[in-house]
Amino acid sequence: MMDELTESFGDAVSVSQDEFTDRRDQYKNRATRTDQEGRRAEFLERQRSGRQERLAALRDLDTSITSKEEEGEGGERKSGYKSPYKNQLMLSEWLEEIPDNFATEWIFCPVPIGHRALLVARKGRTHSFTKSGYRTKTFHSGLPGGGWSTRSGYTILDTVWSEEDKTFYVLDLLCYRSHPVADSEAEFRFYWGSTKLNEDMNVGEKGEENRFPIIWLPHLTCFQLPEHDMTRQKLDGVLFYHKEGHYSAGTTPLVLWSKSESIQGIVNKMMSSTAGPPP
C-alpha cells in the first residue's frame, strides 16, 4: 500500500532532469494574482468531492508500482523504465497577494537553503529521490522501514537536503509507519509528523543506525512567526500551507512561497489587520 501514494499523486508538473536546479524552481511557480484565489477555491472543492474516488484508486496501485520499483532495483533497468517517484513532490506558487483569512487559515514553514528530496524508507533502506525521480542516496536511517532495526513498515517524507549541514529537513509527511496521510489536511499532517518524528528520538541525530539527521521543520501560525528566530540557519524563504490542503503532486495554490527577505512585511500587514490570536 505504501507505493500507492507515490504513483497516485500524478505527473502533474514537468521538471528538469538536472538534479541541482536553481532553488527558485524548487518550490514554486509563478501565477497571476487575479485567478489565484478562485483556483484555490476550486482546488478545495475538487479535493472534497473527489476524496472517495482518490482513495479507491490508491487501493488498486500497489502491485503495479511495486513491480516497477523492483524492476529498477536489480541492476540494469529495462528499456522504458519509469521511476514511480518521478514528479511526486508538491510544488507551491509564488505569494502574489495575501489570501483571505491568511492569519488564521494558513501555516508557515521557514525553509532552509537546500535541494528538495522525496525520502522513502522501506525494506530496511532509506532512499532520497529528486523531483525527476533520480535516486541520489541510499542509506540506513531510524525511520520506520528505513534501517536494520526498523525494517517493518514504510515511511515517505517531503524534505529539503542541506549539503552544508548534511541533514534532511522535513517539510511534510506523506506516510508514516505504513499509515498514509497524504489525503489528510495539512494541519493534521504537520501535527502527526511532528509527533511521530519526536517519538523516534534517534532520527534527529547522526548515528550508527541513522547516517544523516532527519529533522522536522517548525510549522508556525501567523502569531508564532514573529517570535521565531529566523537567523538560526540560512533560509531560502517561507512556505505557506492552507490548513485544509491535502498533499498532491505538482503545483497547487494551496501552498504559497515567499523569499525570506519579504516575510517581515507580510507579517506586519497581517498583524495590522487582525486583533490577535483566536481565544
mmCIF file of C-alpha atoms in Angstrom:
data_model
loop_
_atom_site.group_PDB
_atom_site.id
_atom_site.type_symbol
_atom_site.label_atom_id
_atom_site.label_comp_id
_atom_site.label_asym_id
_atom_site.label_seq_id
_atom_site.Cartn_x
_atom_site.Cartn_y
_atom_site.Cartn_z
ATOM 1 C CA MET A 1 0.000 0.000 0.000
ATOM 2 C CA MET A 2 2.970 2.321 0.559
ATOM 3 C CA ASP A 3 3.737 2.757 -3.105
ATOM 4 C CA GLU A 4 0.090 3.519 -3.849
ATOM 5 C CA LEU A 5 0.805 7.012 -2.608
ATOM 6 C CA THR A 6 3.681 7.846 -4.887
ATOM 7 C CA GLU A 7 2.092 6.906 -8.199
ATOM 8 C CA SER A 8 -1.331 8.307 -7.376
ATOM 9 C CA PHE A 9 -0.108 11.857 -6.989
ATOM 10 C CA GLY A 10 0.196 12.037 -10.807
ATOM 11 C CA ASP A 11 2.720 13.518 -13.188
ATOM 12 C CA ALA A 12 1.228 16.995 -12.910
ATOM 13 C CA VAL A 13 4.401 19.021 -13.413
ATOM 14 C CA SER A 14 7.230 18.706 -15.927
ATOM 15 C CA VAL A 15 10.592 19.079 -14.198
ATOM 16 C CA SER A 16 14.222 19.278 -15.251
ATOM 17 C CA GLN A 17 16.335 16.138 -15.262
ATOM 18 C CA ASP A 18 19.169 18.134 -13.693
ATOM 19 C CA GLU A 19 19.480 17.146 -10.052
ATOM 20 C CA PHE A 20 20.711 20.524 -8.946
ATOM 21 C CA THR A 21 18.311 23.032 -10.460
ATOM 22 C CA ASP A 22 18.182 26.647 -9.341
ATOM 23 C CA ARG A 23 16.493 26.980 -5.938
ATOM 24 C CA ARG A 24 13.915 29.307 -7.431
ATOM 25 C CA ASP A 25 12.399 26.297 -9.223
ATOM 26 C CA GLN A 26 12.482 24.050 -6.180
ATOM 27 C CA TYR A 27 9.203 25.070 -4.578
ATOM 28 C CA LYS A 28 7.191 27.497 -6.613
ATOM 29 C CA ASN A 29 5.685 28.531 -9.916
ATOM 30 C CA ARG A 30 4.510 31.953 -10.975
ATOM 31 C CA ALA A 31 0.725 32.531 -11.042
ATOM 32 C CA THR A 32 -1.403 35.544 -11.876
ATOM 33 C CA ARG A 33 -2.864 37.338 -8.891
ATOM 34 C CA THR A 34 -6.309 37.689 -10.458
ATOM 35 C CA ASP A 35 -7.061 33.973 -10.530
ATOM 36 C CA GLN A 36 -5.123 32.598 -7.547
ATOM 37 C CA GLU A 37 -7.976 32.925 -5.041
ATOM 38 C CA GLY A 38 -10.515 31.440 -7.450
ATOM 39 C CA ARG A 39 -8.351 28.453 -8.274
ATOM 40 C CA ARG A 40 -7.735 27.905 -4.579
ATOM 41 C CA ALA A 41 -11.490 27.572 -4.009
ATOM 42 C CA GLU A 42 -11.719 25.155 -6.946
ATOM 43 C CA PHE A 43 -8.888 23.036 -5.545
ATOM 44 C CA LEU A 44 -10.594 22.765 -2.173
ATOM 45 C CA GLU A 45 -13.934 21.827 -3.733
ATOM 46 C CA ARG A 46 -12.349 19.231 -6.000
ATOM 47 C CA GLN A 47 -10.464 17.871 -3.021
ATOM 48 C CA ARG A 48 -13.662 17.398 -1.011
ATOM 49 C CA SER A 49 -15.732 15.883 -3.817
ATOM 50 C CA GLY A 50 -13.034 13.557 -5.144
ATOM 51 C CA ARG A 51 -11.817 12.023 -1.899
ATOM 52 C CA GLN A 52 -13.611 8.660 -2.201
ATOM 53 C CA GLU A 53 -12.580 8.189 -5.837
ATOM 54 C CA ARG A 54 -8.994 9.017 -4.937
ATOM 55 C CA LEU A 55 -8.889 6.516 -2.095
ATOM 56 C CA ALA A 56 -10.367 3.806 -4.345
ATOM 57 C CA ALA A 57 -7.682 4.453 -6.952
ATOM 58 C CA LEU A 58 -4.952 4.225 -4.312
ATOM 59 C CA ARG A 59 -6.035 0.696 -3.350
ATOM 60 C CA ASP A 60 -5.529 -0.619 -6.899
ATOM 61 C CA LEU A 61 -1.971 0.556 -7.440
ATOM 62 C CA ASP A 62 0.182 -1.466 -5.054
ATOM 63 C CA THR A 63 1.004 -4.417 -7.292
ATOM 64 C CA SER A 64 1.874 -2.420 -10.404
ATOM 65 C CA ILE A 65 4.033 0.151 -8.577
ATOM 66 C CA THR A 66 5.903 -2.463 -6.564
ATOM 67 C CA SER A 67 6.774 -4.367 -9.734
ATOM 68 C CA LYS A 68 8.009 -1.151 -11.375
ATOM 69 C CA GLU A 69 10.250 -0.345 -8.429
ATOM 70 C CA GLU A 70 11.689 -3.849 -8.211
ATOM 71 C CA GLU A 71 12.398 -3.720 -11.924
ATOM 72 C CA GLY A 72 14.686 -0.766 -11.249
ATOM 73 C CA GLU A 73 16.450 -2.292 -8.240
ATOM 74 C CA GLY A 74 18.047 -5.333 -9.827
ATOM 75 C CA GLY A 75 20.957 -3.668 -11.596
ATOM 76 C CA GLU A 76 20.240 -2.818 -15.222
ATOM 77 C CA ARG A 77 16.952 -1.107 -15.849
ATOM 78 C CA LYS A 78 14.815 -2.310 -18.703
ATOM 79 C CA SER A 79 14.202 -0.009 -21.639
ATOM 80 C CA GLY A 80 11.319 2.342 -20.891
ATOM 81 C CA TYR A 81 11.672 2.078 -17.107
ATOM 82 C CA LYS A 82 9.953 4.969 -15.348
ATOM 83 C CA SER A 83 10.687 5.808 -11.739
ATOM 84 C CA PRO A 84 7.496 5.655 -9.646
ATOM 85 C CA TYR A 85 8.884 8.602 -7.689
ATOM 86 C CA LYS A 86 9.078 10.984 -10.635
ATOM 87 C CA ASN A 87 7.085 14.234 -10.303
ATOM 88 C CA GLN A 88 5.610 13.330 -6.914
ATOM 89 C CA LEU A 89 6.624 16.423 -4.921
ATOM 90 C CA MET A 90 4.026 19.079 -4.149
ATOM 91 C CA LEU A 91 5.097 22.456 -5.571
ATOM 92 C CA SER A 92 3.959 25.895 -4.491
ATOM 93 C CA GLU A 93 3.011 29.093 -6.260
ATOM 94 C CA TRP A 94 4.527 32.480 -5.540
ATOM 95 C CA LEU A 95 2.629 34.522 -2.981
ATOM 96 C CA GLU A 96 1.125 37.175 -5.264
ATOM 97 C CA GLU A 97 -1.386 38.599 -2.786
ATOM 98 C CA ILE A 98 -2.261 37.847 0.820
ATOM 99 C CA PRO A 99 -5.234 35.455 0.813
ATOM 100 C CA ASP A 100 -8.388 35.932 2.837
ATOM 101 C CA ASN A 101 -8.024 34.626 6.412
ATOM 102 C CA PHE A 102 -4.262 34.309 5.913
ATOM 103 C CA ALA A 103 -3.603 34.816 9.629
ATOM 104 C CA THR A 104 -5.994 32.065 10.755
ATOM 105 C CA GLU A 105 -6.216 29.525 7.907
ATOM 106 C CA TRP A 106 -2.569 29.181 6.896
ATOM 107 C CA ILE A 107 0.508 27.542 8.423
ATOM 108 C CA PHE A 108 4.006 28.940 7.847
ATOM 109 C CA CYS A 109 7.175 26.872 7.438
ATOM 110 C CA PRO A 110 10.622 28.562 7.278
ATOM 111 C CA VAL A 111 12.669 26.679 4.653
ATOM 112 C CA PRO A 112 16.477 26.329 4.807
ATOM 113 C CA ILE A 113 18.658 26.559 1.715
ATOM 114 C CA GLY A 114 18.939 23.182 0.026
ATOM 115 C CA HIS A 115 17.512 20.804 -2.567
ATOM 116 C CA ARG A 116 14.103 19.159 -2.438
ATOM 117 C CA ALA A 117 14.139 15.397 -1.893
ATOM 118 C CA LEU A 118 11.465 12.742 -1.552
ATOM 119 C CA LEU A 119 12.673 10.482 1.265
ATOM 120 C CA VAL A 120 11.396 6.886 1.071
ATOM 121 C CA ALA A 121 12.142 4.339 3.824
ATOM 122 C CA ARG A 122 11.258 0.710 3.043
ATOM 123 C CA LYS A 123 12.711 -2.801 3.221
ATOM 124 C CA GLY A 124 15.481 -1.774 5.615
ATOM 125 C CA ARG A 125 16.876 1.047 3.480
ATOM 126 C CA THR A 126 16.209 4.759 3.037
ATOM 127 C CA HIS A 127 16.371 6.369 -0.403
ATOM 128 C CA SER A 128 16.293 10.011 -1.447
ATOM 129 C CA PHE A 129 14.885 10.995 -4.847
ATOM 130 C CA THR A 130 14.963 14.242 -6.804
ATOM 131 C CA LYS A 131 11.832 15.767 -8.341
ATOM 132 C CA SER A 132 12.582 13.885 -11.544
ATOM 133 C CA GLY A 133 12.732 10.542 -9.700
ATOM 134 C CA TYR A 134 16.517 10.207 -9.776
ATOM 135 C CA ARG A 135 17.878 8.380 -6.723
ATOM 136 C CA THR A 136 20.703 10.342 -5.091
ATOM 137 C CA LYS A 137 21.289 8.473 -1.823
ATOM 138 C CA THR A 138 20.677 5.076 -0.253
ATOM 139 C CA PHE A 139 21.432 4.681 3.447
ATOM 140 C CA HIS A 140 20.196 3.335 6.766
ATOM 141 C CA SER A 141 18.048 5.531 8.997
ATOM 142 C CA GLY A 142 15.951 5.310 12.123
ATOM 143 C CA LEU A 143 12.745 5.901 10.149
ATOM 144 C CA PRO A 144 10.198 3.068 10.208
ATOM 145 C CA GLY A 145 11.167 0.817 7.308
ATOM 146 C CA GLY A 146 14.495 2.528 6.749
ATOM 147 C CA GLY A 147 17.133 0.665 8.770
ATOM 148 C CA TRP A 148 18.443 -2.588 10.202
ATOM 149 C CA SER A 149 16.301 -2.471 13.326
ATOM 150 C CA THR A 150 13.333 -0.684 11.749
ATOM 151 C CA ARG A 151 12.612 -2.831 8.684
ATOM 152 C CA SER A 152 8.895 -3.133 9.340
ATOM 153 C CA GLY A 153 6.581 -0.558 7.841
ATOM 154 C CA TYR A 154 7.427 2.222 5.415
ATOM 155 C CA THR A 155 7.694 5.993 5.502
ATOM 156 C CA ILE A 156 7.593 8.768 2.890
ATOM 157 C CA LEU A 157 8.685 12.334 3.682
ATOM 158 C CA ASP A 158 8.937 15.539 1.661
ATOM 159 C CA THR A 159 12.274 17.065 2.656
ATOM 160 C CA VAL A 160 14.992 19.593 1.900
ATOM 161 C CA TRP A 161 18.527 18.211 1.750
ATOM 162 C CA SER A 162 21.136 20.628 3.102
ATOM 163 C CA GLU A 163 24.541 19.831 1.682
ATOM 164 C CA GLU A 164 26.151 22.206 4.183
ATOM 165 C CA ASP A 165 24.546 20.585 7.235
ATOM 166 C CA LYS A 166 24.405 17.042 5.757
ATOM 167 C CA THR A 167 20.845 16.977 7.066
ATOM 168 C CA PHE A 168 17.368 16.230 5.737
ATOM 169 C CA TYR A 169 14.869 18.864 6.909
ATOM 170 C CA VAL A 170 11.269 17.627 6.754
ATOM 171 C CA LEU A 171 8.631 19.836 5.156
ATOM 172 C CA ASP A 172 5.738 17.414 5.032
ATOM 173 C CA LEU A 173 4.577 13.889 5.772
ATOM 174 C CA LEU A 174 3.017 11.564 3.194
ATOM 175 C CA CYS A 175 3.127 8.239 5.002
ATOM 176 C CA TYR A 176 4.476 7.129 8.373
ATOM 177 C CA ARG A 177 4.875 3.609 9.711
ATOM 178 C CA SER A 178 2.608 2.296 6.912
ATOM 179 C CA HIS A 179 -0.140 4.837 7.655
ATOM 180 C CA PRO A 180 -0.768 7.060 4.596
ATOM 181 C CA VAL A 181 -1.767 10.625 5.436
ATOM 182 C CA ALA A 182 -1.402 12.396 2.077
ATOM 183 C CA ASP A 183 -5.196 12.637 1.872
ATOM 184 C CA SER A 184 -5.377 14.273 5.294
ATOM 185 C CA GLU A 185 -5.478 18.020 5.828
ATOM 186 C CA ALA A 186 -2.166 19.824 6.233
ATOM 187 C CA GLU A 187 -2.859 20.782 9.841
ATOM 188 C CA PHE A 188 -3.217 17.113 10.795
ATOM 189 C CA ARG A 189 -0.189 16.003 8.728
ATOM 190 C CA PHE A 190 2.030 18.530 10.476
ATOM 191 C CA TYR A 191 0.780 17.563 13.937
ATOM 192 C CA TRP A 192 1.158 13.857 13.179
ATOM 193 C CA GLY A 193 4.594 14.237 11.593
ATOM 194 C CA SER A 194 5.996 16.327 14.406
ATOM 195 C CA THR A 195 4.644 13.897 16.990
ATOM 196 C CA LYS A 196 5.920 10.772 15.279
ATOM 197 C CA LEU A 197 9.398 12.054 14.437
ATOM 198 C CA ASN A 198 9.806 13.235 18.011
ATOM 199 C CA GLU A 199 8.840 9.751 19.186
ATOM 200 C CA ASP A 200 11.659 8.270 17.099
ATOM 201 C CA MET A 201 14.320 10.110 19.044
ATOM 202 C CA ASN A 202 17.330 8.785 17.080
ATOM 203 C CA VAL A 203 16.338 10.174 13.673
ATOM 204 C CA GLY A 204 17.322 13.722 14.605
ATOM 205 C CA GLU A 205 20.947 12.843 15.209
ATOM 206 C CA LYS A 206 23.673 11.152 13.213
ATOM 207 C CA GLY A 207 24.476 7.672 14.492
ATOM 208 C CA GLU A 208 25.344 4.097 13.595
ATOM 209 C CA GLU A 209 21.784 3.348 12.516
ATOM 210 C CA ASN A 210 20.992 6.857 11.271
ATOM 211 C CA ARG A 211 23.549 8.101 8.778
ATOM 212 C CA PHE A 212 22.030 11.571 8.313
ATOM 213 C CA PRO A 213 19.972 13.639 10.786
ATOM 214 C CA ILE A 214 16.307 13.911 9.772
ATOM 215 C CA ILE A 215 14.761 16.956 11.436
ATOM 216 C CA TRP A 216 11.152 18.132 11.406
ATOM 217 C CA LEU A 217 10.955 21.817 10.496
ATOM 218 C CA PRO A 218 8.814 24.193 12.602
ATOM 219 C CA HIS A 219 5.306 24.790 11.270
ATOM 220 C CA LEU A 220 4.011 28.026 12.735
ATOM 221 C CA THR A 221 0.875 30.094 12.969
ATOM 222 C CA CYS A 222 0.850 33.753 11.977
ATOM 223 C CA PHE A 223 1.132 34.692 15.651
ATOM 224 C CA GLN A 224 4.099 32.379 16.285
ATOM 225 C CA LEU A 225 6.111 33.525 13.263
ATOM 226 C CA PRO A 226 7.282 36.891 14.733
ATOM 227 C CA GLU A 227 8.659 35.003 17.755
ATOM 228 C CA HIS A 228 10.583 32.507 15.631
ATOM 229 C CA ASP A 229 14.310 33.147 15.316
ATOM 230 C CA MET A 230 14.766 33.397 11.547
ATOM 231 C CA THR A 231 18.546 33.750 11.942
ATOM 232 C CA ARG A 232 19.208 30.299 13.385
ATOM 233 C CA GLN A 233 20.017 28.918 9.935
ATOM 234 C CA LYS A 234 20.346 30.170 6.385
ATOM 235 C CA LEU A 235 16.832 30.401 4.999
ATOM 236 C CA ASP A 236 15.749 30.292 1.377
ATOM 237 C CA GLY A 237 12.230 31.534 2.179
ATOM 238 C CA VAL A 238 8.923 30.548 3.748
ATOM 239 C CA LEU A 239 6.258 28.120 2.550
ATOM 240 C CA PHE A 240 2.631 28.880 3.429
ATOM 241 C CA TYR A 241 0.257 25.900 3.645
ATOM 242 C CA HIS A 242 -3.541 26.163 3.657
ATOM 243 C CA LYS A 243 -4.698 24.203 6.697
ATOM 244 C CA GLU A 244 -7.229 22.183 4.672
ATOM 245 C CA GLY A 245 -4.920 21.289 1.784
ATOM 246 C CA HIS A 246 -4.130 17.643 1.016
ATOM 247 C CA TYR A 247 -0.749 16.545 -0.316
ATOM 248 C CA SER A 248 -0.880 16.312 -4.107
ATOM 249 C CA ALA A 249 1.805 16.189 -6.784
ATOM 250 C CA GLY A 250 2.504 19.239 -8.865
ATOM 251 C CA THR A 251 1.727 22.908 -8.453
ATOM 252 C CA THR A 252 -1.065 23.910 -6.092
ATOM 253 C CA PRO A 253 -2.468 27.297 -4.977
ATOM 254 C CA LEU A 254 -2.939 25.736 -1.529
ATOM 255 C CA VAL A 255 0.811 26.141 -0.931
ATOM 256 C CA LEU A 256 2.442 29.545 -1.427
ATOM 257 C CA TRP A 257 6.038 30.755 -1.328
ATOM 258 C CA SER A 258 7.854 33.950 -0.468
ATOM 259 C CA LYS A 259 11.532 34.746 -0.168
ATOM 260 C CA SER A 260 12.795 35.276 3.371
ATOM 261 C CA GLU A 261 13.512 38.988 2.905
ATOM 262 C CA SER A 262 9.802 39.626 2.226
ATOM 263 C CA ILE A 263 8.466 37.918 5.342
ATOM 264 C CA GLN A 264 8.598 40.828 7.789
ATOM 265 C CA GLY A 265 6.436 42.998 5.559
ATOM 266 C CA ILE A 266 3.911 40.174 5.151
ATOM 267 C CA VAL A 267 3.747 39.595 8.910
ATOM 268 C CA ASN A 268 3.327 43.300 9.624
ATOM 269 C CA LYS A 269 0.455 43.550 7.166
ATOM 270 C CA MET A 270 -1.283 40.518 8.660
ATOM 271 C CA MET A 271 -0.814 41.626 12.255
ATOM 272 C CA SER A 272 -2.207 45.079 11.492
ATOM 273 C CA SER A 273 -5.387 43.550 10.086
ATOM 274 C CA THR A 274 -6.113 41.184 12.983
ATOM 275 C CA ALA A 275 -6.627 41.765 16.685
ATOM 276 C CA GLY A 276 -4.527 38.811 17.766
ATOM 277 C CA PRO A 277 -4.620 35.043 18.167
ATOM 278 C CA PRO A 278 -8.038 33.394 18.462
ATOM 279 C CA PRO A 279 -9.165 32.578 22.007
#
